[in-house]
Amino acid sequence: MRWWLEENRARLRSHRQIEQAAALWKHNDEQPDFLLPGVRLAAAEEIYVNYTDELSFDVQRFIAACLIERQRQQQKEKNRLRQAQRTVAIISILGLTAFGLAVLAYQQTQKAQFREIQALNSLSENFLLSHQQLEALLTSVKAGREVQKITPGVPVNIQTQTATILQQAVYGTQERNRLIHNSWVSSVNFSPDGQILAAANADNTIQLWSRDGKFLATLTEHNDGVNSVSFSPDGQMLASASSDKTIKLWNRDGKLLKTLTGPIHGVNSVRFSPDGQMLVTGSDDNNARLWSRDGKLLKIFIGHSRSVNSVSFSPEGDTIASASDDGTIKLWSLDGQLLTTLPANTREVLDVTFSPDGQTIASASADNTIKLWSRDGTLLKTLAGHSAGVWQVRFSPDGKIMASASADKTIKLWTRAGNLLGILQGHSHEVNSLSFSPDSQEIASASDDNTIRLWKLEQTLPKTFYGHTASVNDVSFVADGNTIASLSADNTMKLWNLHGQLLKTLPSPIDNVTSISFTADGNTVALASADQTIQIRKREGTLLHILQGHKHWVTSMSFSPDGQILASASADKTIKLWSRDGRLLKTLSGHNGWVTDIKFSPDGKTIASASADKTIKLWSRNGRLLKTFPGHSASVWSINFAPDGKTIASASQDRTVKLWGLDGSLLQNFQGHSDLVANVTFSPNGQMIASASDDNSIKLWSVASGILLKTFPGHNGGVKSVSFSPDSKMLVSGGQDTTIKLWNLEEIELQTLDLNQLLNHACDRLHNYLQTNPNLTTEESQLCL
């Protein structure tokens, strides 16, 4: 009973509350804000369902309104949820679309970046081809930086292309800095400590620069173009000669100390004596003059009939040389006595200088040549190679090389003996003057293109072996690589150690050897003679067999690796295979011209032949023709298998070297020689190819990338043969100039295709240029930061 009373009281209380709420709702014009929500509505709904007959009509209507409002709110929530779901769906679709567009945009951006990298690579190559070295290196660094930004998304081929071209730019760039003026630069000179460069200019000024390219000062006291500048040996004084008929003396910082007058015409040249106490000048009044350091005129040298262009002291300081437009060089004692006249040329002599040891005089002429003279006036050699007048010639301070500056826009580097070592190209106008740094490691050049350029000399000077009296047609390393064998048209074979000492001379047992081949063990040799026969002999000379059968001279021979078969190639267009005991095994016909070279593959299973018919042919060991490689446009002179036997290199009269797969596919085409390529060989490690040419040079190529690694222009005639040492660290060459040259390749071996390393090397080379060149953008100057 008690439980029932409690429940009834609770229901009656709820009932009263609902009635009150209904009255309030009605009183407020039945506004929705006064309807029951939530839990209270749930309680009213229970009463409405179970006790409807106890509720008044107004309360029933109130509760019904509450339920309708709840239903309306629920539907509203459902609609809101449905709208939210639709919104989410739309956003998702838009998101996916945006993502797709973003991906597409990213891909397009990447493609644009790839195209930009490829464009930079192409531009760098064009700069290299036009000898704009710093521009090539800078552009290649830009490409490398772009690759670094988006790695690893860059395709492998673009990464490889970028690294390859950057490698070419890094190792092909000798120019290190460029100092820019606003007029012609007539003369340039390093201070004795190598820390200052002085430049004489056509705009009446002299400029001083630090060695790293920082501008120091402009000297402005001359009234006409400045033709020559020279530091005193102690580096504390600078002398300048000008078309204003004066010589001026300055201290190291550019303060004017004294002005020397006396010439009645412009002064072309000024040089200090070795002890720094005197100066000699040459002028347009046809005279040379000797001055004391304090400016006193000591002597006038009268004898030339035209302008004196250049003057120079001997290293001992006791002799003065003067060069004139009258075509002569005159040597004078300090007291003015004429010692001798060198009838140098019918054209103007533009420069004269002594070698550091005083034993050689070099002169430069308007006839495009340099002449080397002994101290007594004997002409030793004429160096031809420039295509326009030579304005200046200088010896390096260490006396090992010479450099010449020419109106043909080039600087040429020569050995002391007069062989061309290299060419520095890049100036866009005549090169007027040059100066070696005191350590002989750099050259500064001055030009009418308003620049001074600084070049790093990375020359590989060969060891030269003298002894043959005719063309050296074949050279090779023997056994362990400590001995070199050379075969010459003088009918001797010579053996040398790596220092160039002659160990042995072996007279040929036959006259007019046209070809030679040793077995792998070196104990047997085949010698072909001009009489079309082949002799097989023991190494010490014992005759074993005479092979007869060719109808023209034998051009090439090759023993199989096992020494059991000898292949011979002939101008009779055939190849013959012989057993070691002298039996003719087979005659191979198929070439339509002289067969110029023959080689066995390393495994001895294949024979390659080259011909004047412009083709290469592959044969099986038993003489079956396997493949013909067309592709050269002129006679093929030399072929060689790679050490792994998978590729063949060929050299041709068409001036190219080509790399082939055994299926005849052309893998690489190496271009760069300017005359026929006579010989080609692989390094034992298979990484490089060396080619020898009638353009007097040897070129070294990368097998992997196809780029030119180095040019060695040391021979004074066509190069006939080239061979690597067993460790691939040296190269020996023989040429028409009767010499053998040994080259060190260790620097080449250190070259890399790693992009990060290459960028570091490039930035080292560009450091001064990026710091001092005023024409670079801010972005360019910060490329290596």
mmCIF file of N, CA and C in Angstrom, residues 247-295:
data_model
loop_
_atom_site.group_PDB
_atom_site.id
_atom_site.type_symbol
_atom_site.label_atom_id
_atom_site.label_comp_id
_atom_site.label_asym_id
_atom_site.label_seq_id
_atom_site.Cartn_x
_atom_site.Cartn_y
_atom_site.Cartn_z
ATOM 1 N N ILE A 247 108.402 57.513 -68.296
ATOM 2 C CA ILE A 247 108.457 56.316 -67.462
ATOM 3 C C ILE A 247 108.177 56.802 -66.049
ATOM 4 N N LYS A 248 107.296 56.132 -65.352
ATOM 5 C CA LYS A 248 106.986 56.547 -63.987
ATOM 6 C C LYS A 248 107.345 55.424 -63.020
ATOM 7 N N LEU A 249 107.835 55.817 -61.857
ATOM 8 C CA LEU A 249 108.188 54.885 -60.791
ATOM 9 C C LEU A 249 107.220 55.092 -59.636
ATOM 10 N N TRP A 250 106.683 53.987 -59.142
ATOM 11 C CA TRP A 250 105.682 54.015 -58.080
ATOM 12 C C TRP A 250 106.129 53.098 -56.951
ATOM 13 N N ASN A 251 105.659 53.388 -55.746
ATOM 14 C CA ASN A 251 105.912 52.402 -54.705
ATOM 15 C C ASN A 251 104.849 51.299 -54.797
ATOM 16 N N ARG A 252 105.015 50.292 -53.979
ATOM 17 C CA ARG A 252 104.165 49.103 -54.061
ATOM 18 C C ARG A 252 102.682 49.423 -53.860
ATOM 19 N N ASP A 253 102.406 50.491 -53.099
ATOM 20 C CA ASP A 253 101.022 50.852 -52.809
ATOM 21 C C ASP A 253 100.417 51.779 -53.852
ATOM 22 N N GLY A 254 101.235 52.193 -54.856
ATOM 23 C CA GLY A 254 100.703 53.025 -55.916
ATOM 24 C C GLY A 254 100.993 54.499 -55.783
ATOM 25 N N LYS A 255 101.859 54.875 -54.864
ATOM 26 C CA LYS A 255 102.233 56.282 -54.724
ATOM 27 C C LYS A 255 103.303 56.618 -55.758
ATOM 28 N N LEU A 256 103.102 57.702 -56.504
ATOM 29 C CA LEU A 256 104.071 58.104 -57.519
ATOM 30 C C LEU A 256 105.344 58.615 -56.857
ATOM 31 N N LEU A 257 106.488 58.017 -57.240
ATOM 32 C CA LEU A 257 107.778 58.406 -56.672
ATOM 33 C C LEU A 257 108.558 59.344 -57.578
ATOM 34 N N LYS A 258 108.536 59.049 -58.899
ATOM 35 C CA LYS A 258 109.377 59.832 -59.825
ATOM 36 C C LYS A 258 108.877 59.640 -61.248
ATOM 37 N N THR A 259 109.078 60.653 -62.067
ATOM 38 C CA THR A 259 108.777 60.565 -63.498
ATOM 39 C C THR A 259 110.063 60.767 -64.279
ATOM 40 N N LEU A 260 110.347 59.800 -65.199
ATOM 41 C CA LEU A 260 111.554 59.877 -66.021
ATOM 42 C C LEU A 260 111.147 60.335 -67.417
ATOM 43 N N THR A 261 111.845 61.364 -67.900
ATOM 44 C CA THR A 261 111.574 61.872 -69.253
ATOM 45 C C THR A 261 112.861 61.832 -70.050
ATOM 46 N N GLY A 262 112.725 61.877 -71.335
ATOM 47 C CA GLY A 262 113.913 61.840 -72.182
ATOM 48 C C GLY A 262 113.597 61.346 -73.574
ATOM 49 N N PRO A 263 112.829 60.218 -73.698
ATOM 50 C CA PRO A 263 112.472 59.769 -75.045
ATOM 51 C C PRO A 263 111.625 60.838 -75.734
ATOM 52 N N ILE A 264 111.836 60.969 -77.033
ATOM 53 C CA ILE A 264 111.057 61.960 -77.777
ATOM 54 C C ILE A 264 109.805 61.354 -78.387
ATOM 55 N N HIS A 265 109.631 60.048 -78.172
ATOM 56 C CA HIS A 265 108.426 59.350 -78.627
ATOM 57 C C HIS A 265 107.941 58.439 -77.500
ATOM 58 N N GLY A 266 106.834 57.774 -77.744
ATOM 59 C CA GLY A 266 106.268 56.898 -76.733
ATOM 60 C C GLY A 266 107.212 55.781 -76.304
ATOM 61 N N VAL A 267 107.063 55.347 -75.050
ATOM 62 C CA VAL A 267 107.906 54.285 -74.487
ATOM 63 C C VAL A 267 107.100 52.978 -74.488
ATOM 64 N N ASN A 268 107.692 51.935 -75.078
ATOM 65 C CA ASN A 268 106.973 50.673 -75.287
ATOM 66 C C ASN A 268 107.239 49.611 -74.230
ATOM 67 N N SER A 269 108.426 49.677 -73.597
ATOM 68 C CA SER A 269 108.813 48.573 -72.715
ATOM 69 C C SER A 269 109.704 49.076 -71.599
ATOM 70 N N VAL A 270 109.566 48.474 -70.413
ATOM 71 C CA VAL A 270 110.439 48.798 -69.284
ATOM 72 C C VAL A 270 110.698 47.531 -68.492
ATOM 73 N N ARG A 271 111.965 47.340 -68.092
ATOM 74 C CA ARG A 271 112.334 46.176 -67.268
ATOM 75 C C ARG A 271 113.405 46.596 -66.258
ATOM 76 N N PHE A 272 113.336 46.012 -65.045
ATOM 77 C CA PHE A 272 114.367 46.222 -64.021
ATOM 78 C C PHE A 272 115.532 45.260 -64.239
ATOM 79 N N SER A 273 116.699 45.689 -63.804
ATOM 80 C CA SER A 273 117.857 44.788 -63.801
ATOM 81 C C SER A 273 117.682 43.759 -62.681
ATOM 82 N N PRO A 274 118.391 42.623 -62.748
ATOM 83 C CA PRO A 274 118.240 41.578 -61.722
ATOM 84 C C PRO A 274 118.533 42.067 -60.307
ATOM 85 N N ASP A 275 119.422 43.033 -60.153
ATOM 86 C CA ASP A 275 119.708 43.544 -58.807
ATOM 87 C C ASP A 275 118.792 44.698 -58.427
ATOM 88 N N GLY A 276 117.916 45.116 -59.349
ATOM 89 C CA GLY A 276 116.943 46.164 -59.053
ATOM 90 C C GLY A 276 117.490 47.558 -59.047
ATOM 91 N N GLN A 277 118.766 47.749 -59.411
ATOM 92 C CA GLN A 277 119.374 49.066 -59.322
ATOM 93 C C GLN A 277 119.268 49.877 -60.603
ATOM 94 N N MET A 278 118.869 49.215 -61.691
ATOM 95 C CA MET A 278 118.765 49.900 -62.980
ATOM 96 C C MET A 278 117.482 49.497 -63.685
ATOM 97 N N LEU A 279 117.110 50.320 -64.681
ATOM 98 C CA LEU A 279 115.987 50.008 -65.557
ATOM 99 C C LEU A 279 116.444 50.191 -66.997
ATOM 100 N N VAL A 280 115.862 49.402 -67.887
ATOM 101 C CA VAL A 280 116.094 49.600 -69.305
ATOM 102 C C VAL A 280 114.741 49.829 -69.966
ATOM 103 N N THR A 281 114.718 50.753 -70.917
ATOM 104 C CA THR A 281 113.472 51.067 -71.613
ATOM 105 C C THR A 281 113.708 51.033 -73.121
ATOM 106 N N GLY A 282 112.635 50.755 -73.864
ATOM 107 C CA GLY A 282 112.676 50.800 -75.316
ATOM 108 C C GLY A 282 111.560 51.685 -75.815
ATOM 109 N N SER A 283 111.844 52.506 -76.846
ATOM 110 C CA SER A 283 110.841 53.493 -77.253
ATOM 111 C C SER A 283 110.736 53.624 -78.765
ATOM 112 N N ASP A 284 109.744 54.397 -79.176
ATOM 113 C CA ASP A 284 109.462 54.610 -80.597
ATOM 114 C C ASP A 284 110.487 55.511 -81.277
ATOM 115 N N ASP A 285 111.457 56.053 -80.530
ATOM 116 C CA ASP A 285 112.507 56.859 -81.157
ATOM 117 C C ASP A 285 113.674 55.988 -81.623
ATOM 118 N N ASN A 286 113.438 54.655 -81.673
ATOM 119 C CA ASN A 286 114.397 53.653 -82.176
ATOM 120 C C ASN A 286 115.522 53.336 -81.195
ATOM 121 N N ASN A 287 115.428 53.856 -79.968
ATOM 122 C CA ASN A 287 116.517 53.675 -79.012
ATOM 123 C C ASN A 287 116.066 52.925 -77.763
ATOM 124 N N ALA A 288 117.053 52.308 -77.115
ATOM 125 C CA ALA A 288 116.879 51.768 -75.770
ATOM 126 C C ALA A 288 117.671 52.651 -74.821
ATOM 127 N N ARG A 289 117.218 52.743 -73.571
ATOM 128 C CA ARG A 289 117.890 53.603 -72.596
ATOM 129 C C ARG A 289 118.073 52.848 -71.291
ATOM 130 N N LEU A 290 119.196 53.154 -70.635
ATOM 131 C CA LEU A 290 119.511 52.572 -69.335
ATOM 132 C C LEU A 290 119.432 53.681 -68.289
ATOM 133 N N TRP A 291 118.683 53.391 -67.195
ATOM 134 C CA TRP A 291 118.461 54.371 -66.140
ATOM 135 C C TRP A 291 118.879 53.788 -64.796
ATOM 136 N N SER A 292 119.307 54.656 -63.903
ATOM 137 C CA SER A 292 119.501 54.218 -62.522
ATOM 138 C C SER A 292 118.134 54.169 -61.842
ATOM 139 N N ARG A 293 118.071 53.483 -60.719
ATOM 140 C CA ARG A 293 116.796 53.330 -60.004
ATOM 141 C C ARG A 293 116.248 54.676 -59.529
ATOM 142 N N ASP A 294 117.162 55.633 -59.297
ATOM 143 C CA ASP A 294 116.697 56.936 -58.831
ATOM 144 C C ASP A 294 116.348 57.875 -59.984
ATOM 145 N N GLY A 295 116.409 57.346 -61.237
ATOM 146 C CA GLY A 295 115.922 58.119 -62.371
ATOM 147 C C GLY A 295 116.969 58.798 -63.217
#
